[in-house]
Amino acid sequence: MSVDTAQDSRIAAAEALYDALARGDAESIDRLLSPEFVGHVTEGMPLEMGGTHHGAEAMRAQVWWRIGAHFRARAVAEDHRLNKDGGLTVIGTYRGSGRRSGAELDAAFVHVLSFDNDGRITELRQLTDTAAWRAALEGNGALQTIDYRVENGLATVCLNRPDQRNAINLRMGQETLEVARRIQSDRSVRAVLICGNGPALTVGGDISYFLESNGAGYDTLFEKMIRPYHEGFDILSRVEAPIVAAAHGPVAGGGLGFVYAADIVLAADDSRFVVAFAGIGLSGDGGGTYHLPRLIGPRRAAQAYLRNTPISAAEALQWGLVNEIVPAAELRSRATQVATELAAGPTVAFATMRALLRDSWHNDLRTQLTAELQGTKDTGRSDDAAAAIAAFAAKTTPTFQGR
């Protein structure tokens, strides 16, 4: 085969791969890739796509399909160079946009492809501008009031207005929804940690912001703030990943919604929980009228609402609002430890457990038993269940993959 012919065939294979990826054509992708295919993706790519992926299925699930879920993107080749070893270097640009943000994606790339004797791709090494990918994912509305990151399956949602004790303004309400959507759509997330920078998890609504923004009346302002805030909590109630919250300092008003959203709550020994709405003449938001009676009982909830009675950390533990009290200096590390343990657990089973526990509030026993049967069948089909049952029989510790 001449050099020109070899280059032409390599270029044709690369362009066919880019076209198949743009169309989401799994069959064409499989025909182009060798059974021994290995993909190397730039570390630092969002959605935990970076690293080495062995096999076409792994590359599709962990990289290409995630790109398709979060971006409208196509690899546009601008230069092709045949390598001395018979491989091909492609220089170009990923062009498109983030699906949720609508922000433009314009990320330079270099692809180095290797081929077998049949012309199938055995290896793809990708170098790209990871910052451009992240900017397209987050959009121009990069988060300002919440520090959000995903590492090793753990999504950390850290409220980040420390000088205002994480008081909730319109921006934080909107970003609560945005973060919830990111968690919901990111299949790499296996657990969530909610925490707050500064002296408190959150003191609830930002009163100074209310006063500054009351041009059209409080009712209009609260509609704009609370609607996305509540939608965020609705989404969090239905995500598959278990949620841990770390509460410290005064936690008040609608900010208690972050506590209610969690499956497991760790509280610093200095924490206090205050509904606070009666003090400012409001009825309350954040899901408290739903969650608090169920967590601590209707009489205690009524007292908390009607008399503004604070709940101490000790009372919160005794009454079932929190799971554990931790010295304030140790709270973040302890909460991270618990959340990390959950992120390494059986994610499919956790998702089903969350749904069963949530739905039990309105199911009768027969309906719940039927749901448990179906849930056990569904989780019984998971790879994690098969591996864990085998490990139990072998008296070894299972390693859960989250699928």
Coordinates of C-alpha atoms in Angstrom, one line a residue:
M1 CA 0.0 0.0 0.0
S2 CA 1.4 3.4 -1.0
V3 CA 1.9 6.2 1.5
D4 CA -0.9 8.2 -0.2
T5 CA -3.3 5.2 -0.2
A6 CA -2.5 4.4 3.5
Q7 CA -3.1 8.0 4.4
D8 CA -6.3 8.2 2.5
S9 CA -7.7 5.0 4.2
R10 CA -6.7 6.3 7.6
I11 CA -8.3 9.6 7.0
A12 CA -11.5 7.9 5.7
A13 CA -11.6 5.8 8.9
A14 CA -11.1 8.8 11.1
E15 CA -13.8 10.9 9.3
A16 CA -16.2 7.9 9.4
L17 CA -15.7 7.6 13.2
Y18 CA -16.4 11.4 13.7
D19 CA -19.5 11.1 11.5
A20 CA -20.8 8.0 13.4
L21 CA -20.2 9.7 16.7
A22 CA -22.1 12.8 15.6
R23 CA -25.0 10.5 14.6
G24 CA -24.8 8.3 17.7
D25 CA -24.5 5.3 15.4
A26 CA -23.2 2.5 17.6
E27 CA -23.1 -0.2 14.9
S28 CA -20.9 1.9 12.7
I29 CA -18.6 2.8 15.6
D30 CA -18.2 -0.9 16.4
R31 CA -17.3 -1.7 12.8
L32 CA -14.6 0.9 12.8
L33 CA -13.0 -0.1 16.1
S34 CA -10.8 -3.1 16.8
P35 CA -12.0 -5.5 19.6
E36 CA -8.8 -4.5 21.4
F37 CA -9.6 -0.8 21.2
V38 CA -8.2 1.4 23.9
G39 CA -9.2 5.1 24.3
H40 CA -7.1 7.7 26.3
V41 CA -9.0 10.9 27.1
T42 CA -7.5 14.0 28.5
E43 CA -7.5 14.1 32.3
G44 CA -9.5 17.0 33.6
M45 CA -12.4 16.5 31.2
P46 CA -15.8 17.2 32.9
L47 CA -18.2 14.4 33.9
E48 CA -15.2 12.2 34.8
M49 CA -14.5 11.4 31.2
G50 CA -10.8 11.6 31.5
G51 CA -8.5 8.6 31.7
T52 CA -8.0 5.3 29.9
H53 CA -11.0 3.3 28.7
H54 CA -10.6 -0.3 27.5
G55 CA -12.9 -1.5 24.8
A56 CA -15.5 0.2 22.6
E57 CA -18.3 -0.3 25.1
A58 CA -16.4 1.4 27.9
M59 CA -15.5 4.3 25.6
R60 CA -19.0 4.7 24.4
A61 CA -20.6 4.6 27.9
Q62 CA -18.0 6.6 29.8
V63 CA -17.1 9.2 27.2
W64 CA -18.9 9.4 23.9
W65 CA -22.5 8.9 25.2
R66 CA -21.8 11.3 28.0
I67 CA -20.7 13.9 25.5
G68 CA -23.9 13.2 23.5
A69 CA -26.0 13.6 26.7
H70 CA -24.5 16.9 27.7
F71 CA -23.3 18.5 24.4
R72 CA -24.3 19.0 20.8
A73 CA -20.8 18.4 19.5
R74 CA -18.9 17.3 16.4
A75 CA -15.2 16.8 15.8
V76 CA -14.1 18.9 12.8
A77 CA -10.8 17.8 11.4
E78 CA -8.5 20.6 10.0
D79 CA -5.3 18.7 9.3
H80 CA -4.2 15.0 8.9
R81 CA -0.7 13.7 9.2
L82 CA 0.4 10.1 8.6
N83 CA 2.8 9.0 11.4
K84 CA 5.9 6.9 10.9
D85 CA 4.3 3.9 12.6
G86 CA 1.4 3.9 10.2
G87 CA -0.9 5.8 12.6
L88 CA -2.6 9.1 12.0
T89 CA -2.6 12.4 13.8
V90 CA -5.7 14.6 13.4
I91 CA -5.7 18.2 14.4
G92 CA -9.0 20.0 14.6
T93 CA -11.7 21.5 16.8
Y94 CA -14.7 20.2 18.6
R95 CA -17.6 22.5 17.7
G96 CA -21.1 22.7 19.1
S97 CA -22.7 23.8 22.4
G98 CA -23.7 22.6 25.8
R99 CA -27.2 21.1 25.8
R100 CA -28.3 22.7 29.0
S101 CA -26.3 25.9 29.0
G102 CA -26.5 26.7 25.3
A103 CA -23.0 28.0 25.6
E104 CA -20.7 27.6 22.6
L105 CA -18.2 24.7 22.5
D106 CA -15.0 25.6 20.6
A107 CA -12.3 23.2 21.9
A108 CA -9.1 22.5 20.0
F109 CA -8.1 18.8 19.8
V110 CA -5.3 16.5 18.7
H111 CA -6.2 12.9 18.1
V112 CA -3.5 10.2 17.6
L113 CA -5.0 7.1 16.1
S114 CA -3.4 3.6 15.6
F115 CA -4.7 0.9 13.3
D116 CA -4.6 -2.9 12.9
N117 CA -3.8 -4.7 9.6
D118 CA -7.5 -4.6 8.7
G119 CA -7.6 -0.8 9.0
R120 CA -9.6 -0.8 12.3
I121 CA -8.8 1.7 15.0
T122 CA -6.9 0.0 17.9
E123 CA -6.1 3.1 19.9
L124 CA -7.2 6.7 20.2
R125 CA -5.2 9.3 22.2
Q126 CA -7.1 12.5 22.7
L127 CA -5.7 15.8 23.8
T128 CA -8.2 18.7 24.1
D129 CA -8.9 22.0 25.8
T130 CA -10.7 20.8 28.9
A131 CA -11.4 24.4 30.1
A132 CA -13.4 25.0 26.9
W133 CA -15.5 21.8 27.6
R134 CA -16.2 22.9 31.1
A135 CA -17.2 26.4 30.0
A136 CA -19.6 25.0 27.5
L137 CA -21.1 22.7 30.1
E138 CA -21.6 25.4 32.7
G139 CA -22.3 28.3 30.3
N140 CA -21.9 31.9 30.8
G141 CA -23.9 31.5 34.0
A142 CA -21.0 29.8 35.8
L143 CA -22.0 29.1 39.4
Q144 CA -21.5 32.1 41.8
T145 CA -23.2 31.1 45.0
I146 CA -22.5 27.3 45.1
D147 CA -19.2 25.6 44.8
Y148 CA -20.0 22.4 42.8
R149 CA -17.6 19.6 41.8
V150 CA -17.6 15.9 41.1
E151 CA -14.7 13.8 42.1
N152 CA -14.5 10.0 42.2
G153 CA -18.3 9.7 42.0
L154 CA -19.0 12.2 44.8
A155 CA -20.8 15.4 43.9
T156 CA -20.1 18.1 46.5
V157 CA -22.6 21.0 46.7
C158 CA -21.1 23.7 48.9
L159 CA -23.1 26.8 49.5
N160 CA -20.6 29.7 49.0
R161 CA -21.8 33.0 50.3
P162 CA -19.8 32.8 53.5
D163 CA -19.8 36.6 54.3
Q164 CA -23.7 36.4 54.2
R165 CA -23.7 33.1 56.2
N166 CA -25.0 31.6 52.9
A167 CA -28.2 33.5 53.0
I168 CA -30.4 32.6 50.0
N169 CA -30.9 35.2 47.3
L170 CA -32.4 34.8 43.8
R171 CA -29.1 33.6 42.4
M172 CA -28.7 30.8 44.9
G173 CA -32.3 29.8 44.4
Q174 CA -31.7 29.5 40.6
E175 CA -28.3 27.7 41.1
T176 CA -29.9 25.2 43.5
L177 CA -32.0 24.1 40.5
E178 CA -29.0 24.2 38.1
V179 CA -27.0 22.0 40.4
A180 CA -29.8 19.6 40.9
R181 CA -30.2 19.2 37.2
R182 CA -26.4 18.6 36.8
I183 CA -26.6 15.8 39.5
Q184 CA -29.6 14.3 37.8
S185 CA -28.1 14.1 34.4
D186 CA -24.5 13.1 35.4
R187 CA -24.4 9.3 35.6
S188 CA -21.0 9.4 37.2
V189 CA -22.5 10.8 40.4
R190 CA -22.9 8.0 43.0
A191 CA -23.4 10.2 46.2
V192 CA -23.9 13.8 47.0
L193 CA -22.6 15.9 49.9
I194 CA -24.3 19.2 50.8
C195 CA -22.3 21.6 53.0
G196 CA -21.6 25.3 53.5
N197 CA -18.6 27.5 53.6
G198 CA -18.3 30.0 56.4
P199 CA -20.0 30.1 59.8
A200 CA -23.3 28.4 58.9
L201 CA -24.8 26.0 56.5
T202 CA -27.3 28.6 55.6
V203 CA -29.4 31.1 57.6
G204 CA -32.2 31.0 55.1
G205 CA -33.5 33.9 53.0
D206 CA -31.3 37.0 52.5
I207 CA -33.4 39.7 54.2
S208 CA -31.1 42.5 52.9
Y209 CA -31.7 41.2 49.4
F210 CA -35.4 41.2 50.0
L211 CA -35.3 44.8 51.0
E212 CA -33.2 45.8 48.0
S213 CA -35.3 43.9 45.5
N214 CA -38.8 44.8 46.5
G215 CA -39.7 47.0 43.6
A216 CA -42.5 44.9 42.4
G217 CA -43.7 43.6 45.8
Y218 CA -42.6 40.7 47.9
D219 CA -45.0 38.3 46.3
T220 CA -43.5 38.7 42.9
L221 CA -40.0 38.5 44.3
F222 CA -40.7 35.3 46.2
E223 CA -42.3 33.7 43.2
K224 CA -39.1 34.3 41.2
M225 CA -36.9 33.0 44.0
I226 CA -38.9 30.0 45.4
R227 CA -40.1 28.4 42.2
P228 CA -36.6 27.3 41.0
Y229 CA -35.5 26.6 44.5
H230 CA -38.4 24.2 45.1
E231 CA -37.9 22.6 41.7
G232 CA -34.3 21.9 42.6
F233 CA -35.4 20.1 45.8
D234 CA -38.0 18.1 43.9
I235 CA -35.3 16.9 41.5
L236 CA -33.0 16.0 44.4
S237 CA -35.7 13.9 46.0
R238 CA -35.7 11.8 42.8
V239 CA -32.0 11.5 42.0
E240 CA -30.5 8.0 42.2
A241 CA -27.6 9.0 44.4
P242 CA -27.9 9.1 48.2
I243 CA -27.5 12.6 49.8
V244 CA -25.5 13.5 52.9
A245 CA -25.8 17.0 54.5
A246 CA -23.4 18.6 56.9
A247 CA -25.2 21.2 59.1
H248 CA -23.4 23.7 61.2
G249 CA -24.1 27.0 62.9
P250 CA -27.6 28.4 62.6
V251 CA -29.7 26.6 60.0
A252 CA -32.8 28.6 59.4
G253 CA -35.9 29.3 57.3
G254 CA -36.0 28.0 53.8
G255 CA -32.4 26.9 54.2
L256 CA -33.6 23.9 56.1
G257 CA -34.6 22.6 52.7
F258 CA -31.0 21.4 52.3
V259 CA -31.3 19.4 55.5
Y260 CA -34.7 17.9 54.4
A261 CA -33.2 17.0 51.0
A262 CA -30.6 14.7 52.6
D263 CA -30.9 11.0 53.5
I264 CA -28.3 11.3 56.2
V265 CA -27.6 14.5 58.1
L266 CA -24.6 15.1 60.3
A267 CA -24.8 18.1 62.6
A268 CA -22.0 20.1 64.3
D269 CA -22.4 20.3 68.1
D270 CA -22.9 24.1 67.6
S271 CA -25.8 23.8 65.2
R272 CA -29.3 25.1 65.8
F273 CA -32.3 24.7 63.6
V274 CA -34.9 27.5 63.5
V275 CA -37.9 27.6 61.2
A276 CA -38.0 31.4 61.7
F277 CA -40.9 32.3 59.3
A278 CA -43.3 33.5 62.0
G279 CA -40.7 36.2 62.9
I280 CA -41.0 37.8 59.5
G281 CA -44.7 37.1 58.9
L282 CA -44.3 34.4 56.2
S283 CA -45.8 30.9 56.1
G284 CA -42.6 29.2 54.9
D285 CA -40.9 27.4 52.1
G286 CA -38.2 24.8 51.5
G287 CA -40.5 21.8 52.0
G288 CA -40.7 22.2 55.8
T289 CA -44.4 21.8 56.1
Y290 CA -44.0 18.4 54.4
H291 CA -40.8 17.1 55.9
L292 CA -40.8 18.4 59.5
P293 CA -44.0 16.8 60.8
R294 CA -42.8 13.5 59.3
L295 CA -39.4 13.8 60.8
I296 CA -40.0 15.1 64.3
G297 CA -43.8 14.7 64.7
P298 CA -46.7 17.2 64.1
R299 CA -46.8 18.7 67.6
R300 CA -43.1 19.6 67.6
A301 CA -43.3 20.8 64.0
A302 CA -46.3 23.0 65.0
Q303 CA -44.3 24.5 67.9
A304 CA -41.3 25.1 65.7
Y305 CA -43.5 26.9 63.1
L306 CA -46.0 28.8 65.3
R307 CA -43.7 29.8 68.2
N308 CA -40.4 30.0 66.3
T309 CA -38.9 27.6 68.9
P310 CA -35.3 26.7 68.0
I311 CA -34.2 23.1 67.9
S312 CA -30.8 22.3 69.4
A313 CA -28.4 19.8 68.0
A314 CA -29.2 17.4 70.9
E315 CA -32.9 17.7 70.3
A316 CA -32.5 17.3 66.5
L317 CA -30.7 14.0 67.2
Q318 CA -33.2 12.8 69.7
W319 CA -36.2 13.7 67.6
G320 CA -34.8 12.3 64.3
L321 CA -34.0 15.5 62.4
V322 CA -30.3 14.5 62.2
N323 CA -28.4 11.2 62.4
E324 CA -25.2 12.1 64.2
I325 CA -23.6 15.0 66.1
V326 CA -20.0 15.8 65.4
P327 CA -17.6 18.3 66.9
A328 CA -17.7 21.4 64.7
A329 CA -14.0 21.1 63.7
E330 CA -14.5 17.5 62.5
L331 CA -17.9 18.0 60.7
R332 CA -16.6 18.4 57.1
S333 CA -14.2 15.5 57.2
R334 CA -16.7 13.2 58.9
A335 CA -19.4 14.1 56.4
T336 CA -17.0 13.6 53.5
Q337 CA -16.1 10.2 54.9
V338 CA -19.7 9.1 55.1
A339 CA -20.5 10.4 51.6
T340 CA -17.4 8.8 50.1
E341 CA -18.4 5.4 51.6
L342 CA -21.8 5.8 50.0
A343 CA -20.2 6.7 46.7
A344 CA -18.4 3.4 46.8
G345 CA -21.6 1.5 47.5
P346 CA -24.3 -0.3 45.4
T347 CA -25.7 2.7 43.5
V348 CA -28.5 0.8 41.8
A349 CA -29.7 -0.6 45.1
F350 CA -29.4 2.8 46.8
A351 CA -31.5 4.4 44.0
T352 CA -34.2 1.8 44.5
M353 CA -34.1 2.2 48.3
R354 CA -34.5 6.0 48.0
A355 CA -37.6 5.5 45.8
L356 CA -39.1 2.9 48.1
L357 CA -38.6 5.0 51.2
R358 CA -40.0 8.1 49.5
D359 CA -43.1 6.4 48.1
S360 CA -43.8 4.6 51.4
W361 CA -45.3 7.9 52.7
H362 CA -48.3 7.5 50.4
N363 CA -48.4 3.7 49.7
D364 CA -50.5 1.2 51.6
L365 CA -48.8 -2.0 52.8
R366 CA -49.9 -4.1 49.8
T367 CA -48.6 -1.5 47.3
Q368 CA -45.4 -1.2 49.2
L369 CA -44.8 -5.0 49.3
T370 CA -45.4 -5.1 45.6
A371 CA -42.9 -2.3 45.0
E372 CA -40.3 -4.1 47.2
L373 CA -40.7 -7.3 45.2
Q374 CA -40.2 -5.4 41.9
G375 CA -37.3 -3.4 43.4
T376 CA -35.6 -6.6 44.5
K377 CA -36.0 -8.1 41.0
D378 CA -34.6 -5.0 39.4
T379 CA -31.6 -4.8 41.7
G380 CA -31.1 -8.5 41.4
R381 CA -30.3 -8.0 37.7
S382 CA -27.5 -5.5 38.5
D383 CA -23.8 -6.4 38.2
D384 CA -23.3 -5.2 41.7
A385 CA -25.8 -7.7 43.2
A386 CA -24.1 -10.6 41.3
A387 CA -20.7 -9.5 42.5
A388 CA -21.8 -8.9 46.1
I389 CA -23.6 -12.3 46.4
A390 CA -20.5 -14.1 45.0
A391 CA -18.3 -12.1 47.4
F392 CA -20.5 -13.0 50.3
A393 CA -20.3 -16.7 49.4
A394 CA -16.5 -16.5 49.1
K395 CA -16.3 -14.5 52.4
T396 CA -14.6 -11.6 50.6
T397 CA -15.4 -7.9 50.5
P398 CA -17.3 -6.8 47.3
T399 CA -16.2 -3.9 45.1
F400 CA -19.3 -2.1 43.8
Q401 CA -19.1 -0.5 40.3
G402 CA -22.5 1.3 40.6
R403 CA -24.2 -0.7 37.9

